[in-house]
XYZ file of C-alpha atoms in Angstrom:
661
model
C 2.076 -26.502 20.121
C 5.105 -24.724 21.583
C 4.665 -24.333 25.348
C 5.592 -20.626 25.386
C 2.953 -19.782 22.784
C 0.333 -21.898 24.571
C 1.029 -20.025 27.802
C 0.886 -16.640 26.016
C -2.504 -17.472 24.530
C -3.905 -18.808 27.793
C -2.950 -15.667 29.692
C -4.564 -13.152 27.287
C -7.122 -10.839 28.884
C -9.482 -10.786 25.886
C -10.924 -13.074 23.206
C -8.953 -12.524 19.958
C -11.890 -13.848 17.921
C -13.947 -10.752 18.843
C -11.139 -8.513 17.619
C -10.903 -10.510 14.364
C -14.615 -9.752 13.839
C -13.936 -6.025 14.298
C -11.062 -6.136 11.789
C -13.190 -8.042 9.263
C -16.236 -5.813 9.737
C -18.429 -8.356 11.553
C -18.620 -12.026 12.571
C -20.417 -12.977 9.346
C -17.624 -11.508 7.228
C -15.024 -13.433 9.268
C -16.986 -16.632 8.676
C -17.253 -15.953 4.950
C -13.559 -15.011 4.604
C -12.493 -18.251 6.307
C -14.901 -20.217 4.127
C -13.298 -18.728 1.002
C -9.780 -19.313 2.320
C -10.703 -22.954 3.050
C -11.690 -23.406 -0.622
C -8.087 -22.566 -1.526
C -6.323 -24.340 1.347
C -8.183 -27.605 0.709
C -7.665 -27.521 -3.059
C -4.704 -29.682 -4.217
C -4.437 -27.549 -7.392
C -3.160 -24.653 -5.303
C -0.475 -26.572 -3.415
C 3.062 -25.940 -4.649
C 6.655 -26.189 -3.540
C 8.299 -23.298 -1.717
C 8.705 -20.446 -4.217
C 12.006 -19.465 -2.600
C 13.574 -22.487 -4.296
C 12.361 -21.636 -7.829
C 13.980 -19.556 -10.581
C 12.317 -16.327 -11.746
C 10.915 -17.971 -14.890
C 9.513 -20.836 -12.785
C 7.949 -18.371 -10.333
C 6.303 -16.493 -13.205
C 4.976 -19.723 -14.687
C 3.683 -20.919 -11.309
C 1.936 -17.559 -10.770
C 0.329 -17.776 -14.249
C -0.774 -21.372 -13.599
C -2.446 -20.367 -10.339
C -3.950 -17.174 -11.812
C -5.522 -19.100 -14.696
C -6.934 -21.679 -12.260
C -8.068 -18.871 -9.956
C -10.221 -17.278 -12.653
C -11.864 -20.616 -13.481
C -12.501 -21.449 -9.814
C -13.854 -17.975 -9.014
C -16.547 -18.658 -11.650
C -17.143 -22.239 -10.499
C -17.650 -21.082 -6.910
C -19.772 -18.071 -7.924
C -17.450 -15.597 -6.184
C -18.148 -12.127 -7.620
C -18.073 -9.721 -4.650
C -14.868 -7.580 -4.852
C -13.876 -8.302 -1.227
C -14.431 -12.036 -1.688
C -12.395 -12.030 -4.913
C -9.624 -10.245 -2.992
C -9.674 -12.858 -0.178
C -9.625 -15.727 -2.665
C -6.779 -14.171 -4.679
C -4.700 -13.262 -1.597
C -4.969 -16.776 -0.262
C -3.937 -18.328 -3.591
C -0.939 -16.042 -4.123
C -0.156 -15.669 -0.388
C 0.152 -11.906 -0.496
C 2.531 -11.950 -3.451
C 1.980 -10.048 -6.699
C 0.687 -11.971 -9.701
C 0.591 -11.250 -13.446
C -3.177 -10.571 -13.532
C -3.010 -7.929 -10.760
C -3.296 -5.005 -13.148
C -5.953 -6.696 -15.256
C -8.159 -7.220 -12.200
C -7.100 -4.158 -10.209
C -6.790 -1.447 -12.864
C -7.834 -2.522 -16.359
C -11.340 -3.738 -15.408
C -12.066 -0.895 -12.905
C -10.917 1.722 -15.460
C -13.276 0.241 -18.062
C -16.112 0.465 -15.531
C -15.377 4.063 -14.521
C -14.120 5.688 -17.743
C -15.607 3.771 -20.684
C -18.925 4.662 -22.333
C -21.715 2.070 -22.226
C -20.983 1.191 -25.854
C -17.292 0.658 -25.013
C -18.195 -1.448 -22.002
C -20.381 -3.637 -24.238
C -17.440 -4.077 -26.587
C -14.591 -4.602 -24.126
C -15.876 -5.503 -20.680
C -17.235 -9.025 -21.180
C -14.229 -10.192 -23.261
C -12.008 -8.731 -20.499
C -14.144 -10.321 -17.778
C -13.766 -13.670 -19.569
C -10.030 -13.061 -20.088
C -10.116 -13.188 -23.854
C -8.797 -9.668 -23.407
C -6.066 -9.565 -20.749
C -5.223 -5.967 -19.957
C -2.738 -3.834 -18.104
C -2.498 -0.111 -17.349
C 0.403 1.575 -19.157
C 1.036 4.997 -17.679
C 4.644 5.147 -16.424
C 7.400 5.691 -18.980
C 11.139 5.205 -18.788
C 11.658 8.952 -18.449
C 8.584 9.981 -16.419
C 6.574 8.431 -13.601
C 4.746 10.571 -11.079
C 4.942 13.760 -13.205
C 2.098 12.819 -15.537
C 2.181 16.019 -17.577
C 5.715 15.074 -18.638
C 4.622 11.817 -20.309
C 5.729 11.787 -23.948
C 3.680 9.041 -25.643
C 1.437 10.652 -28.288
C -1.977 9.769 -29.708
C -2.589 11.866 -32.829
C -6.084 11.842 -34.340
C -6.388 11.265 -38.084
C -9.909 12.383 -39.191
C -9.392 10.902 -42.691
C -9.400 7.343 -41.283
C -11.038 8.130 -37.919
C -8.082 6.574 -36.125
C -5.612 7.532 -33.437
C -1.938 7.044 -34.267
C -0.026 5.993 -31.142
C 3.655 6.688 -31.090
C 6.646 6.434 -28.728
C 8.704 9.321 -30.155
C 11.779 8.997 -27.879
C 13.570 6.282 -25.912
C 12.352 7.934 -22.676
C 8.737 7.681 -23.920
C 8.812 3.850 -23.903
C 6.198 2.609 -21.412
C 8.165 0.993 -18.589
C 7.120 -0.927 -15.446
C 3.431 -1.835 -15.977
C 2.761 -5.217 -14.349
C 1.598 -7.990 -16.666
C 2.768 -6.020 -19.713
C 5.895 -8.046 -20.467
C 4.457 -11.447 -21.359
C 0.864 -11.763 -20.104
C -1.354 -8.984 -21.490
C -2.770 -8.705 -25.005
C -4.238 -5.221 -24.435
C -3.182 -2.134 -22.503
C -4.943 1.010 -21.398
C -2.294 3.472 -22.591
C -2.036 7.009 -21.222
C -0.926 9.353 -24.009
C -0.880 13.047 -24.938
C -3.873 13.575 -27.230
C -3.290 15.682 -30.376
C -6.254 16.702 -32.520
C -6.713 19.550 -34.991
C -3.081 20.508 -34.368
C -3.515 21.016 -30.626
C -2.356 18.992 -27.604
C -5.308 18.303 -25.284
C -3.300 16.628 -22.513
C -3.309 13.083 -21.193
C -6.093 10.691 -22.162
C -6.585 6.937 -21.950
C -6.741 4.619 -24.977
C -7.438 0.897 -25.283
C -4.563 -0.513 -27.329
C -4.320 -4.132 -28.563
C -0.676 -5.258 -28.277
C -0.682 -8.993 -29.041
C -2.464 -11.161 -31.596
C -5.432 -13.200 -30.315
C -4.650 -16.902 -30.590
C -0.896 -16.750 -31.224
C -0.108 -14.067 -28.581
C 2.584 -12.672 -30.937
C 3.174 -8.872 -30.709
C 1.234 -6.922 -33.369
C 3.139 -5.084 -36.147
C 4.263 -1.696 -34.834
C 4.385 -2.971 -31.239
C 7.612 -3.792 -29.379
C 6.866 -5.366 -26.011
C 8.802 -7.386 -23.414
C 9.888 -7.903 -19.795
C 12.136 -5.277 -18.119
C 14.289 -7.850 -16.284
C 14.912 -8.852 -12.630
C 14.004 -6.412 -9.853
C 14.491 -6.134 -6.076
C 11.460 -8.429 -5.693
C 8.265 -9.116 -7.681
C 9.828 -12.176 -9.344
C 6.361 -13.465 -10.274
C 5.457 -10.287 -12.122
C 6.358 -9.581 -15.757
C 6.743 -5.814 -15.429
C 7.133 -4.770 -19.035
C 8.094 -2.227 -21.657
C 5.979 -1.093 -24.628
C 7.193 0.868 -27.649
C 4.622 1.901 -30.274
C 5.660 2.851 -33.786
C 2.812 4.841 -35.423
C 0.367 2.179 -34.274
C -3.226 2.862 -35.359
C -6.367 2.196 -33.303
C -10.034 3.104 -34.052
C -11.353 6.424 -32.710
C -13.763 4.399 -30.532
C -10.806 3.005 -28.549
C -10.323 6.290 -26.699
C -12.056 6.020 -23.297
C -14.821 8.579 -23.796
C -17.101 8.599 -20.774
C -15.875 12.118 -19.893
C -13.735 13.629 -22.676
C -14.523 12.917 -26.364
C -13.106 13.386 -29.831
C -15.835 13.714 -32.482
C -15.381 12.011 -35.899
C -14.272 15.330 -37.420
C -11.617 15.765 -34.695
C -13.524 18.240 -32.495
C -12.481 17.833 -28.866
C -15.214 17.808 -26.185
C -13.694 18.416 -22.779
C -14.888 16.754 -19.532
C -16.992 18.505 -16.866
C -14.041 18.189 -14.480
C -10.483 17.207 -15.291
C -10.412 15.387 -11.957
C -13.035 12.775 -12.885
C -10.406 10.503 -14.387
C -8.600 10.360 -11.014
C -10.957 7.542 -9.966
C -8.673 4.570 -10.632
C -5.688 6.347 -9.075
C -7.579 7.269 -5.899
C -8.956 3.720 -5.654
C -5.473 2.164 -5.866
C -3.992 4.668 -3.394
C -6.792 3.926 -0.925
C -6.052 0.234 -1.391
C -2.335 0.801 -0.629
C -3.330 2.212 2.790
C -5.047 -1.109 3.563
C -2.079 -2.956 2.104
C 0.279 -1.069 4.436
C -1.779 -2.361 7.357
C -1.826 -5.957 6.054
C 1.908 -6.105 5.274
C 2.902 -4.577 8.603
C 0.460 -6.919 10.384
C 2.129 -9.944 8.790
C 5.601 -8.709 9.796
C 4.439 -8.014 13.376
C 2.829 -11.455 13.612
C 6.094 -13.143 12.618
C 8.322 -11.007 14.857
C 6.093 -11.188 17.955
C 5.484 -14.946 17.745
C 9.180 -15.557 17.167
C 10.084 -13.258 20.077
C 7.806 -15.346 22.314
C 9.480 -18.610 21.306
C 13.084 -17.412 21.116
C 15.018 -17.513 24.428
C 18.290 -15.662 24.696
C 20.826 -14.369 27.226
C 20.080 -13.764 30.926
C 18.094 -11.136 32.760
C 19.513 -12.446 36.061
C 22.629 -14.626 36.397
C 21.732 -18.284 36.853
C 18.082 -17.841 35.778
C 16.771 -19.635 32.663
C 17.111 -17.659 29.433
C 14.029 -15.412 29.079
C 11.812 -15.019 26.012
C 13.260 -12.116 24.056
C 9.796 -10.500 24.166
C 10.423 -9.944 27.892
C 13.184 -7.435 27.103
C 11.829 -3.887 27.204
C 13.975 -2.949 24.194
C 12.313 -5.698 22.100
C 8.872 -4.496 23.200
C 9.878 -0.925 22.306
C 10.793 -2.092 18.800
C 7.684 -4.179 18.182
C 4.688 -2.906 20.155
C 4.530 0.578 18.575
C 4.568 -1.200 15.186
C 1.760 -3.486 16.349
C -0.227 -0.388 17.394
C 0.564 1.174 14.007
C -0.692 -1.922 12.150
C -4.043 -1.640 13.951
C -4.191 2.127 13.380
C -3.550 1.687 9.657
C -6.164 -1.050 9.454
C -8.850 1.363 10.676
C -7.560 4.112 8.370
C -7.680 1.680 5.418
C -11.284 0.760 6.240
C -12.180 4.469 6.488
C -10.537 5.213 3.121
C -12.422 2.362 1.486
C -15.843 3.459 2.739
C -15.072 7.130 1.980
C -14.004 6.230 -1.558
C -17.246 4.321 -2.183
C -19.383 7.073 -0.638
C -17.755 9.880 -2.637
C -17.792 7.798 -5.836
C -21.552 7.539 -5.331
C -21.733 11.341 -4.971
C -19.645 11.824 -8.138
C -22.031 9.603 -10.083
C -24.825 11.918 -8.884
C -22.815 14.886 -10.216
C -21.568 16.083 -6.807
C -17.814 16.677 -7.070
C -17.468 18.787 -3.913
C -15.570 16.195 -1.868
C -13.310 15.010 -4.693
C -10.397 17.425 -3.961
C -10.190 16.283 -0.334
C -10.459 12.599 -1.278
C -7.654 13.061 -3.790
C -5.474 14.902 -1.241
C -6.213 12.454 1.579
C -5.577 9.352 -0.534
C -2.262 10.817 -1.757
C -1.046 11.826 1.712
C -2.162 8.696 3.531
C -0.744 6.479 0.776
C 2.653 8.103 1.409
C 2.378 8.273 5.200
C 1.299 4.652 5.681
C 3.623 3.104 3.087
C 6.703 4.929 4.398
C 5.902 3.896 7.972
C 5.018 0.283 7.125
C 8.089 -0.068 4.916
C 10.432 0.978 7.734
C 8.395 -1.115 10.205
C 8.713 -4.351 8.194
C 12.506 -3.916 8.148
C 12.472 -3.185 11.896
C 10.582 -6.473 12.424
C 13.171 -8.324 10.345
C 16.054 -6.948 12.389
C 14.165 -7.694 15.618
C 14.327 -11.374 14.613
C 18.126 -11.320 14.654
C 20.072 -13.433 12.163
C 17.171 -15.760 11.352
C 15.140 -12.792 10.102
C 17.586 -12.540 7.200
C 16.718 -16.056 6.016
C 14.015 -16.248 3.378
C 12.387 -18.909 5.569
C 11.381 -16.101 7.955
C 9.070 -14.678 5.275
C 10.218 -11.168 6.179
C 12.541 -10.483 3.201
C 9.666 -11.472 0.920
C 7.166 -9.191 2.678
C 9.676 -6.339 2.463
C 10.606 -6.628 -1.218
C 6.943 -7.119 -2.149
C 5.761 -4.105 -0.157
C 8.581 -1.591 -0.650
C 7.714 -0.590 -4.257
C 4.449 0.911 -2.945
C 6.578 3.848 -1.706
C 7.244 4.746 -5.331
C 4.453 3.267 -7.455
C 1.087 4.981 -7.883
C 2.838 8.247 -7.068
C 6.285 8.732 -5.499
C 5.712 9.453 -1.825
C 7.348 12.885 -1.535
C 5.359 14.067 -4.557
C 2.208 12.631 -2.944
C 2.918 14.618 0.229
C 3.330 17.777 -1.856
C -0.040 17.121 -3.534
C -1.634 16.922 -0.086
C 0.210 20.124 0.864
C -1.301 21.903 -2.134
C -4.765 21.097 -0.780
C -3.776 22.141 2.771
C -2.409 25.499 1.550
C -5.532 26.072 -0.543
C -7.707 25.320 2.521
C -5.582 27.626 4.698
C -5.940 30.421 2.118
C -9.738 29.931 2.133
C -9.841 30.234 5.926
C -7.627 33.324 5.788
C -10.101 34.989 3.442
C -12.965 34.311 5.865
C -14.447 31.124 4.352
C -14.980 27.945 6.361
C -13.528 24.591 5.269
C -14.966 21.156 6.048
C -13.833 17.533 6.305
C -10.504 16.535 7.838
C -9.104 20.086 7.473
C -11.891 21.700 9.528
C -9.313 22.323 12.300
C -7.946 25.173 10.162
C -11.174 27.080 10.892
C -9.786 27.645 14.404
C -7.116 29.910 12.915
C -8.711 33.334 12.831
C -7.123 34.625 9.644
C -3.830 36.277 8.933
C -3.759 38.258 12.181
C -2.216 35.356 14.097
C 1.565 35.148 13.983
C 3.156 31.696 14.419
C 4.450 32.555 17.897
C 0.918 33.546 18.957
C -0.409 30.209 17.778
C 2.265 28.570 19.923
C 1.069 30.449 22.985
C -2.498 29.225 22.659
C -3.458 27.667 26.009
C -4.220 23.971 25.864
C -4.189 21.303 28.521
C -3.292 17.894 27.154
C -4.243 14.840 29.226
C -1.829 12.123 28.207
C -4.121 9.258 29.241
C -7.056 10.527 27.204
C -7.007 9.595 23.493
C -9.434 12.424 22.645
C -7.103 14.940 24.288
C -4.168 13.519 22.293
C -6.192 13.979 19.098
C -6.407 17.681 20.049
C -2.628 17.796 20.548
C -2.011 16.304 17.089
C -4.592 18.691 15.636
C -2.727 21.702 17.085
C 0.562 20.369 15.713
C -0.930 19.921 12.245
C -2.542 23.349 12.390
C 0.747 24.975 13.354
C 2.723 23.180 10.642
C 0.227 24.146 7.947
C 0.350 27.737 9.131
C 4.157 27.835 9.264
C 4.400 26.338 5.755
C 1.815 28.804 4.412
C 3.596 31.795 5.964
C 7.016 30.609 4.735
C 5.569 30.167 1.257
C 4.135 33.684 1.432
C 7.513 35.057 2.545
C 9.268 33.331 -0.368
C 6.668 34.706 -2.779
C 7.275 38.229 -1.533
C 11.042 37.814 -2.203
C 10.686 36.180 -5.597
C 8.231 36.495 -8.410
C 7.911 32.849 -9.399
C 5.244 30.727 -7.666
C 7.143 27.553 -8.648
C 10.426 28.754 -7.183
C 8.750 29.759 -3.918
C 7.006 26.358 -3.735
C 10.305 24.510 -4.224
C 12.039 26.622 -1.577
C 9.261 25.820 0.920
C 8.805 22.156 -0.014
C 10.479 20.702 3.106
C 8.027 22.698 5.268
C 5.141 21.633 3.034
C 5.989 17.934 3.372
C 6.235 18.327 7.156
C 2.784 19.956 7.158
C 1.327 17.044 5.174
C 2.958 14.477 7.446
C 1.576 16.252 10.514
C -1.870 16.377 8.892
C -1.785 12.654 8.061
C -0.521 11.761 11.538
C -3.433 13.695 13.025
C -5.911 11.887 10.754
C -4.556 8.465 11.805
C -4.707 9.292 15.542
C -8.216 10.715 15.086
C -9.524 7.666 13.205
C -7.965 5.186 15.660
C -9.571 7.105 18.553
C -12.948 7.222 16.762
C -12.803 3.437 16.324
C -12.516 2.942 20.113
C -16.038 4.262 20.648
C -17.386 1.538 18.357
C -15.898 -1.355 20.374
C -18.524 -2.776 22.746
C -16.657 -5.624 24.440
C -15.004 -4.215 27.592
C -11.920 -6.466 27.478
C -11.260 -5.752 23.789
C -11.874 -2.049 24.386
C -9.317 -1.961 27.217
C -6.549 -3.558 25.158
C -7.332 -1.426 22.088
C -7.302 1.741 24.187
C -3.781 0.826 25.346
C -2.711 0.332 21.713
C -4.304 3.637 20.696
C -2.549 5.463 23.549
C 0.739 3.798 22.643
C 0.374 4.819 18.995
C -0.345 8.450 19.915
C 2.217 8.787 22.725
C 4.999 6.995 20.846
C 4.399 9.417 17.971
C 4.743 12.347 20.379
C 7.925 10.842 21.876
C 9.454 10.709 18.384
C 8.485 14.327 17.592
C 8.833 16.009 20.994
C 10.442 19.094 19.461
C 7.280 19.803 17.479
C 5.028 19.632 20.534
C 7.400 21.630 22.743
C 8.108 24.312 20.166
C 4.397 24.814 19.536
C 3.728 25.067 23.265
C 1.331 22.104 23.078
C 3.203 20.153 25.773
C 5.465 21.211 28.637
C 8.836 19.674 29.510
C 7.214 17.890 32.443
C 4.531 16.412 30.174
C 7.139 15.154 27.710
C 8.869 13.347 30.595
C 5.478 11.843 31.505
C 4.977 10.747 27.874
C 8.282 8.819 27.878
C 7.368 7.153 31.169
C 3.826 6.327 30.031
C 5.124 4.709 26.832
C 7.211 2.296 28.954
C 4.202 1.550 31.186
C 2.087 0.789 28.119
C 4.717 -1.650 26.815
C 4.361 -3.599 30.070
C 0.543 -3.405 29.882
C 0.440 -4.702 26.287
C 3.024 -7.486 26.862
C 0.577 -10.159 28.214
C -1.697 -9.676 25.174
C 0.939 -9.348 22.456
C 0.509 -12.854 20.991
C -3.297 -12.679 21.176
C -3.172 -9.314 19.372
C -1.282 -10.794 16.421
C -3.449 -13.933 16.474
C -6.436 -11.623 15.953
C -5.051 -10.695 12.504
C -5.972 -14.308 11.690
C -3.279 -15.094 9.112
C -3.201 -18.735 8.134
C 0.326 -20.232 8.170
C 0.118 -20.651 4.385
C -0.564 -16.955 3.916
C 2.071 -15.913 6.449
C 4.696 -17.999 4.627
C 7.065 -17.960 7.595
C 8.841 -20.669 9.546
C 9.523 -18.160 12.349
C 5.899 -17.004 12.558
C 4.213 -20.439 12.585
C 1.040 -20.602 14.679
C 2.305 -23.686 16.557
C 5.691 -22.064 17.315
C 7.675 -25.183 16.300
C 10.287 -23.170 14.494
C 13.621 -24.955 14.910
C 12.656 -28.396 13.577
C 10.838 -26.765 10.664
C 13.752 -24.476 9.900
C 15.971 -27.544 9.550
C 13.413 -29.270 7.295
C 13.115 -26.124 5.160
C 16.894 -25.848 4.710
C 17.131 -29.476 3.579
C 14.861 -28.646 0.630
C 17.349 -26.153 -0.813
C 18.203 -27.076 -4.439
C 21.895 -26.952 -3.431
C 21.206 -29.993 -1.236
C 19.902 -32.168 -4.094
C 23.371 -33.735 -4.330
C 25.861 -34.343 -1.537
C 28.678 -32.980 -3.710
C 27.941 -30.046 -5.991
C 29.268 -30.251 -9.553
C 31.211 -27.030 -8.921
C 33.574 -29.060 -6.722
C 34.571 -31.346 -9.608
C 34.615 -28.487 -12.152
C 36.586 -25.863 -10.270
C 37.772 -26.691 -6.748
C 39.250 -30.120 -7.436
C 41.298 -28.969 -10.488
C 42.558 -25.987 -8.463
C 43.562 -28.255 -5.553
C 45.414 -30.526 -8.009
C 47.385 -27.559 -9.385
C 48.458 -26.052 -6.059
């Protein structure tokens, strides 16, 4: 064990194990998670050489090998709980994507939520047993987030009781679905439904794409891999072109909308019921933002404790770089953010399950807010985590750029979440639509509930923005609950400003769409302010549930740092709205620096509490034992370029050139 890390751990003011229990949702869940991880770590079948040294084709094959084994071993070990499957899978693939991700994460859940019982009987067990391997084909080359623009068609033919699936243009080719290129033999395809000469909008269809047994593409199907990407080397993101490909009528997912044998269309109770899979994945991305940022913080903070550089005082030994206030200012707000996002992710997960239960009982009242919240928080957390992971990499200096640090891998694996499952700016505008609708309700005298209840404090259209700004409020900067109020006022003001600007644009122009576009920067700011408020609120709420005094004290410091750092980065908002005074802003800056010093002794213990095994972390710089330099040298020696002392390129190119000159 590195002496610096040992000293850091010995001087912590709290027991990290207790915090791990809070993050896992209880001591029993921590025990069970570690038990499942041990099954993987102690299994020789899951050991492999460093993936950084493999080609893309080798990485894909290795991922398939482990995924196939994973399915078998899940059954052997009787692991069926979704959380336990997730732990097992994450440990095997070490946080990287794998070709069965969409089968497990979207194909199976969509069958459960959108297929009829008869369809589940037909498709679910074969899919559960991986005779059917599925993906979810929504995105096309020409359209992603704008679903109404998708061009793939499914035209019903009552004579044969079949749907004819077609990719009419080059832009309509399905493009990007994970596992589509080489792995899947079925896809849930989103297509514009045409029946009785009318387009009924987007619906989902189960489409076989490869032959059972031979795995060859079926006639009328063109399918393949889209080529190398920024990351995701293990994943065969694919393309799918369908040429008048016929499927039985019963392959349309018909739990909600139906097409009768004669072609009559039966519409669903609510067009929002099919949002289930989307909302589920977006909620999951919030948790993923927390996990990815936590991994990056763990690496950067451990490395900063082991790395010594420069001099604070001439003649003194070189200090740990974590002792520099500037390094703390880079890393500790990100550490606070990782914890904040963890609690938000847990909230989203429980809210999703609760509201899904309500929907199954026929209560759709909370669905609009869930949809808006999952869209906004998906964008807010992924944008922040994405920038934070890169900040952690740069905080590790030159060594952070090496793949041995693990940070480039975390970044390229996480960054697509800013664009998949809904491009983030579009997600923010979806949240804004809900905020404006809620504001309009309040203006007409109705009350709103849930996370937008703060809009009820606005007493209708009488209040002008400058009057809102003058509302008296005393913010106590050491009280998290008071900071929640400050963020609430900021969100309230931004929603109101956006709504009034939208109204002003509408009065100048006739078109709703034009007015919306001309106000969209304000609308995104309103959504960001709303999401920021929600995160501060949920982090603060979590504090009241922490019983251990020492853990509570350190988490309160993190919560304060998260809230105050956010204010320090948006001081103009709080000043302009009259929420804080100049003097208070000065206090905020000072308090942030004090909190950095307060958190410093516990920094290593706080990342230890995330409880990432070295295998999962995949980082030489972030090793638990801190022995980075000797291991960095060992890692470098394994580079394929070092297999021979003299590379063949010397004899082929350099030596002939030297002979000529």
